[in-house]
């Protein structure tokens, strides 16, 4: 167990008969970090989350949370963890306040602190206006927030959130993302999702899992940079054909026409790895009497990164893995 990592997942494997749902997964999460756990449906995300939270034993491997082995010291590990499953575990016939008070008792919050903890959790997740409403009558967005409130009640070091924005409308998604970002720092967060913008906007680092295996671990920006390799610039030029001109700039590897916007032409200019050619491109265009309307880097979107990583990983496999549902 390393000093700064709050969660350490070591060689985790889960088999169901002949099907391997999680295959030798290892990663770590640093204190105060939001780690995105990204993969297509059926990749093994939920299975991994259930193992991390101690709801399910692994076939092989171990998980250490805040210094405690989840399977050798389960009570100590769970005390330091808050878990929001994909479907929040609410009791429909309880009001929000009754439910959270009940959960506080289960989690061992001292009797004298319960009311204050429940009030604080409701305020942090913005559900106080619904405290006397029955859970059955809450909208999906409010159910998700109450689920987050129950995960926060005992002020855990670690929050494990499984698809926290699944099924929410766009406004609720933005609110939930903001809430998660506010919680980082005080808490270390693992967030599983198959929604790529979620990772780009919420997480500092991402683990990409496909067919039960980790295929990439890095920051969203680094993944994008590494996989695109060379830097590609978009250059929009007015006043004539600039192909030969751009090709003549030192450090340019390739020039291709990208689009035509009336008299202006957009070019994709790929530079050799590591070279910054923006000034030279601008000088070449302007000094030849052409109009430079736009000059910006073209980065791969996380969608492209994700597709490239998962496709390469599948192409490199000797034998296809059986589909495993998580």
XYZ file of N, CA and C in Angstrom, residues 97-245:
447
model
N -35.985 12.719 5.343
C -35.327 12.878 6.637
C -35.344 11.572 7.442
N -36.479 10.865 7.426
C -36.584 9.581 8.142
C -35.563 8.577 7.589
N -35.493 8.530 6.254
C -34.581 7.583 5.601
C -33.126 7.883 5.973
N -32.741 9.156 5.891
C -31.347 9.518 6.189
C -31.017 9.296 7.666
N -31.983 9.532 8.538
C -31.772 9.287 9.973
C -31.582 7.789 10.221
N -32.395 6.986 9.541
C -32.301 5.523 9.630
C -30.916 5.041 9.166
N -30.454 5.586 8.028
C -29.143 5.199 7.487
C -28.026 5.626 8.443
N -28.186 6.822 9.056
C -27.167 7.314 10.007
C -27.030 6.346 11.188
N -28.183 5.797 11.644
C -28.147 4.826 12.746
C -27.416 3.560 12.314
N -27.747 3.053 11.122
C -27.100 1.842 10.598
C -25.588 2.046 10.493
N -25.192 3.247 10.072
C -23.769 3.517 9.845
C -23.028 3.858 11.134
N -23.739 3.816 12.243
C -23.068 4.002 13.526
C -22.741 5.440 13.872
N -23.464 6.389 13.256
C -23.264 7.796 13.627
C -23.810 7.976 15.049
N -23.025 8.597 15.929
C -23.424 8.757 17.336
C -24.761 9.486 17.438
N -25.621 9.047 18.397
C -26.984 9.587 18.531
C -26.998 11.118 18.596
N -26.056 11.697 19.342
C -26.026 13.150 19.503
C -25.653 13.901 18.231
N -25.047 13.196 17.272
C -24.588 13.862 16.032
C -25.536 13.649 14.861
N -26.492 12.707 15.014
C -27.284 12.302 13.849
C -28.024 13.452 13.195
N -28.743 14.239 13.990
C -29.554 15.321 13.412
C -28.668 16.281 12.625
N -27.530 16.660 13.203
C -26.622 17.603 12.534
C -26.063 16.999 11.247
N -25.697 15.705 11.300
C -25.138 15.051 10.104
C -26.181 14.971 8.978
N -27.423 14.622 9.365
C -28.495 14.517 8.363
C -28.741 15.897 7.731
N -28.803 16.938 8.564
C -29.025 18.301 8.051
C -27.893 18.701 7.103
N -26.656 18.391 7.504
C -25.502 18.776 6.685
C -25.511 18.041 5.341
N -25.809 16.728 5.387
C -25.845 15.938 4.147
C -26.950 16.439 3.221
N -28.105 16.801 3.789
C -29.212 17.319 2.967
C -28.828 18.666 2.353
N -28.133 19.506 3.122
C -27.725 20.822 2.609
C -26.690 20.659 1.490
N -25.728 19.762 1.697
C -24.663 19.583 0.695
C -25.200 19.047 -0.625
N -26.218 18.193 -0.534
C -26.758 17.579 -1.763
C -28.021 18.296 -2.249
N -28.346 19.391 -1.593
C -29.489 20.254 -1.966
C -30.822 19.500 -2.030
N -31.107 18.754 -0.960
C -32.395 18.047 -0.894
C -33.231 18.496 0.304
N -32.759 19.522 1.036
C -33.453 19.954 2.260
C -34.904 20.364 1.992
N -35.165 20.907 0.799
C -36.536 21.332 0.472
C -37.489 20.148 0.301
N -36.940 18.922 0.242
C -37.772 17.717 0.074
C -37.745 16.833 1.327
N -37.263 17.352 2.453
C -37.001 16.485 3.612
C -38.239 15.776 4.150
N -39.423 16.365 3.960
C -40.650 15.731 4.484
C -41.439 14.990 3.409
N -40.860 14.885 2.222
C -41.536 14.159 1.141
C -41.123 12.686 1.174
N -42.069 11.798 0.873
C -41.757 10.365 0.828
C -40.842 10.078 -0.361
N -39.911 9.158 -0.148
C -38.937 8.833 -1.195
C -39.623 8.355 -2.481
N -40.770 7.686 -2.330
C -41.509 7.182 -3.504
C -41.952 8.318 -4.418
N -42.106 9.519 -3.857
C -42.650 10.638 -4.641
C -41.569 11.582 -5.158
N -40.317 11.180 -5.052
C -39.217 12.029 -5.533
C -38.969 11.800 -7.022
N -38.521 12.859 -7.694
C -38.100 12.710 -9.100
C -36.787 11.928 -9.130
N -36.404 11.466 -10.332
C -35.154 10.693 -10.484
C -33.954 11.506 -9.994
N -33.946 12.795 -10.325
C -32.831 13.656 -9.925
C -32.704 13.757 -8.411
N -33.845 13.917 -7.730
C -33.819 14.010 -6.269
C -33.450 12.663 -5.636
N -33.915 11.565 -6.232
C -33.541 10.243 -5.698
C -32.028 10.057 -5.735
N -31.443 10.500 -6.854
C -29.991 10.379 -7.008
C -29.278 11.203 -5.930
N -29.802 12.399 -5.667
C -29.180 13.279 -4.663
C -29.334 12.717 -3.255
N -30.512 12.129 -2.972
C -30.714 11.515 -1.644
C -29.774 10.317 -1.512
N -29.583 9.572 -2.606
C -28.623 8.466 -2.615
C -27.211 8.951 -2.300
N -26.861 10.116 -2.844
C -25.549 10.713 -2.568
C -25.464 11.170 -1.113
N -26.577 11.710 -0.598
C -26.623 12.158 0.811
C -26.366 10.977 1.752
N -26.977 9.798 1.461
C -26.754 8.645 2.352
C -25.301 8.175 2.287
N -24.674 8.330 1.108
C -23.267 7.925 0.985
C -22.343 8.855 1.784
N -22.792 10.109 1.986
C -21.959 11.124 2.653
C -22.144 11.182 4.166
N -23.230 10.583 4.675
C -23.650 10.782 6.076
C -22.549 10.598 7.111
N -21.745 9.561 6.947
C -20.722 9.272 7.958
C -19.378 9.906 7.607
N -19.407 10.884 6.652
C -18.219 11.642 6.240
C -17.051 10.714 5.869
N -17.261 9.832 4.865
C -16.228 8.838 4.552
C -15.054 9.449 3.784
N -13.896 8.779 3.855
C -12.732 9.217 3.067
C -13.004 9.014 1.581
N -13.718 7.929 1.273
C -13.860 7.475 -0.112
C -15.332 7.442 -0.516
N -15.629 7.946 -1.718
C -16.975 7.819 -2.286
C -16.877 6.984 -3.556
N -17.710 5.962 -3.664
C -17.757 5.117 -4.851
C -19.126 5.339 -5.497
N -19.123 5.953 -6.680
C -20.373 6.353 -7.338
C -20.510 5.588 -8.649
N -21.527 4.755 -8.737
C -21.732 3.928 -9.936
C -22.769 4.603 -10.834
N -22.322 5.104 -11.969
C -23.210 5.789 -12.937
C -24.090 6.833 -12.235
N -23.493 7.841 -11.588
C -24.294 8.757 -10.764
C -25.252 9.653 -11.542
N -25.064 9.787 -12.867
C -25.985 10.644 -13.629
C -26.873 9.843 -14.589
N -26.882 8.519 -14.453
C -27.692 7.682 -15.360
C -29.165 8.048 -15.240
N -29.792 8.300 -16.375
C -31.237 8.548 -16.393
C -31.662 9.952 -15.992
N -30.697 10.856 -15.767
C -31.076 12.220 -15.384
C -31.247 13.104 -16.618
N -32.029 14.194 -16.463
C -32.164 15.128 -17.581
C -30.937 16.058 -17.603
N -30.729 16.828 -18.695
C -29.498 17.625 -18.825
C -29.242 18.577 -17.652
N -30.295 19.207 -17.136
C -30.121 20.146 -16.015
C -29.656 19.387 -14.761
N -30.278 18.231 -14.509
C -29.917 17.423 -13.338
C -28.479 16.888 -13.466
N -28.078 16.564 -14.704
C -26.711 16.067 -14.930
C -25.697 17.141 -14.561
N -25.941 18.372 -15.009
C -25.027 19.485 -14.708
C -24.948 19.702 -13.199
N -26.107 19.687 -12.531
C -26.143 19.895 -11.070
C -25.381 18.784 -10.335
N -25.579 17.526 -10.775
C -24.913 16.397 -10.120
C -23.402 16.471 -10.320
N -22.970 16.848 -11.540
C -21.529 16.991 -11.810
C -20.913 18.066 -10.921
N -21.615 19.197 -10.790
C -21.105 20.286 -9.947
C -20.959 19.815 -8.505
N -21.948 19.077 -8.067
C -21.959 18.554 -6.695
C -20.759 17.633 -6.464
N -20.486 16.753 -7.418
C -19.364 15.819 -7.299
C -18.041 16.593 -7.248
N -17.918 17.629 -8.092
C -16.693 18.433 -8.094
C -16.493 19.147 -6.763
N -17.602 19.595 -6.153
C -17.522 20.273 -4.850
C -17.049 19.299 -3.756
N -17.388 18.018 -3.917
C -17.047 17.025 -2.891
C -15.587 16.581 -2.967
N -14.960 16.745 -4.140
C -13.558 16.330 -4.299
C -12.681 17.164 -3.381
N -11.541 16.605 -2.990
C -10.682 17.323 -2.046
C -10.980 16.825 -0.648
N -12.256 16.998 -0.206
C -12.664 16.454 1.095
C -12.752 14.935 1.011
N -13.125 14.444 -0.160
C -13.320 12.998 -0.342
C -12.535 12.543 -1.575
N -12.137 11.292 -1.565
C -11.529 10.673 -2.744
C -12.660 9.936 -3.460
N -12.788 10.162 -4.768
C -13.991 9.685 -5.470
C -13.626 8.783 -6.650
N -14.292 7.633 -6.723
C -14.274 6.812 -7.951
C -15.655 6.934 -8.564
N -15.670 7.257 -9.837
C -16.930 7.516 -10.521
C -16.974 6.641 -11.767
N -17.914 5.710 -11.830
C -17.972 4.878 -13.041
C -18.989 5.470 -14.009
N -18.681 5.382 -15.290
C -19.601 5.941 -16.289
C -19.292 5.361 -17.668
N -20.294 5.389 -18.546
C -20.010 5.095 -19.959
C -20.232 6.363 -20.776
N -20.445 7.508 -20.059
C -20.697 8.790 -20.730
C -19.384 9.570 -20.765
N -18.838 9.756 -21.971
C -17.510 10.355 -22.095
C -17.405 11.793 -21.597
N -18.380 12.687 -21.883
C -18.244 14.066 -21.383
C -18.142 14.121 -19.858
N -18.747 13.149 -19.197
C -18.683 13.072 -17.738
C -17.237 13.055 -17.261
N -16.432 12.233 -17.938
C -15.037 12.065 -17.552
C -14.255 13.341 -17.846
N -14.459 13.898 -19.039
C -13.721 15.098 -19.437
C -14.016 16.259 -18.495
N -15.280 16.371 -18.040
C -15.682 17.529 -17.250
C -15.542 17.330 -15.747
N -15.458 16.096 -15.302
C -15.485 15.853 -13.850
C -14.184 15.282 -13.297
N -13.485 14.472 -14.077
C -12.413 13.646 -13.496
C -11.015 14.175 -13.813
N -10.111 13.999 -12.824
C -8.708 14.374 -13.054
C -7.937 13.267 -13.767
N -8.363 12.025 -13.522
C -7.690 10.900 -14.160
C -8.727 9.883 -14.584
N -8.382 9.074 -15.584
C -9.357 8.109 -16.093
C -8.712 6.730 -16.262
N -9.473 5.707 -15.858
C -9.106 4.310 -16.136
C -10.106 3.826 -17.169
N -9.619 3.375 -18.319
C -10.531 2.840 -19.344
C -10.494 1.317 -19.261
N -11.674 0.722 -19.116
C -11.788 -0.734 -19.004
C -12.633 -1.240 -20.178
N -12.208 -2.353 -20.755
C -12.956 -2.942 -21.866
C -12.872 -4.462 -21.741
N -14.039 -5.107 -21.767
C -14.108 -6.572 -21.626
C -13.326 -7.057 -20.405
N -13.502 -6.311 -19.284
C -12.923 -6.734 -18.019
C -11.460 -6.389 -17.817
N -10.838 -5.742 -18.819
C -9.406 -5.429 -18.710
C -9.158 -3.929 -18.758
N -8.152 -3.484 -17.995
C -7.738 -2.078 -18.073
C -6.933 -1.898 -19.353
N -7.369 -0.955 -20.197
C -6.652 -0.730 -21.463
C -5.917 0.607 -21.476
N -6.210 1.506 -20.534
C -5.494 2.780 -20.450
C -5.737 3.421 -19.092
N -4.706 4.119 -18.564
C -4.837 4.902 -17.331
C -4.057 6.198 -17.524
N -4.741 7.341 -17.453
C -4.045 8.627 -17.591
C -5.022 9.766 -17.359
N -4.529 11.002 -17.483
C -5.448 12.148 -17.428
C -6.170 12.215 -18.775
N -7.397 12.776 -18.818
C -8.086 12.906 -20.108
C -7.223 13.643 -21.145
N -6.539 14.716 -20.713
C -5.718 15.511 -21.648
C -4.551 14.690 -22.193
N -3.869 13.927 -21.306
C -2.720 13.125 -21.750
C -3.133 12.007 -22.694
N -4.267 11.377 -22.400
C -4.753 10.307 -23.288
C -4.983 10.865 -24.683
N -5.615 12.027 -24.722
C -5.905 12.669 -26.004
C -4.604 12.972 -26.741
N -3.629 13.514 -25.994
C -2.357 13.922 -26.611
C -1.574 12.708 -27.114
N -1.484 11.675 -26.274
C -0.699 10.496 -26.644
C -1.261 9.810 -27.876
N -2.568 9.682 -27.911
C -3.161 8.905 -28.999
C -3.208 9.678 -30.300
N -3.252 11.007 -30.197
C -3.241 11.764 -31.452
C -1.811 11.844 -31.976
N -0.808 11.587 -31.071
C 0.591 11.581 -31.504
C 1.024 12.978 -31.882
N 1.155 13.224 -33.159
C 1.575 14.539 -33.623
C 0.460 15.552 -33.397
N 0.847 16.803 -33.285
C -0.144 17.881 -33.126
C -0.717 18.210 -34.502
N -2.026 18.324 -34.581
C -2.662 18.735 -35.838
C -3.303 20.097 -35.625
N -3.013 21.041 -36.533
C -3.572 22.390 -36.442
C -4.660 22.555 -37.503
N -5.664 23.356 -37.160
C -6.670 23.748 -38.150
C -6.343 25.178 -38.552
N -6.159 25.420 -39.860
C -5.814 26.753 -40.358
C -6.863 27.158 -41.397
N -7.533 28.280 -41.149
C -8.550 28.789 -42.078
C -7.973 30.001 -42.803
N -7.861 29.883 -44.125
C -7.160 30.897 -44.928
C -8.098 31.475 -45.983
N -8.012 32.803 -46.164
C -8.839 33.505 -47.150
C -7.924 34.138 -48.196
N -8.310 34.036 -49.476
C -7.565 34.780 -50.507
C -6.758 33.920 -51.459
N -6.941 32.602 -51.439
C -6.220 31.783 -52.414
C -5.821 30.438 -51.845
N -5.276 29.569 -52.723
C -4.870 28.218 -52.313
C -3.559 28.293 -51.529
N -3.564 27.781 -50.323
C -2.380 27.879 -49.466
C -1.705 26.532 -49.232
N -2.115 25.492 -49.997
C -1.596 24.140 -49.735
C -0.071 24.089 -49.826
N 0.477 24.564 -50.971
C 1.926 24.490 -51.184
C 2.663 25.339 -50.148
N 2.067 26.482 -49.864
C 2.646 27.424 -48.893
C 2.809 26.769 -47.517
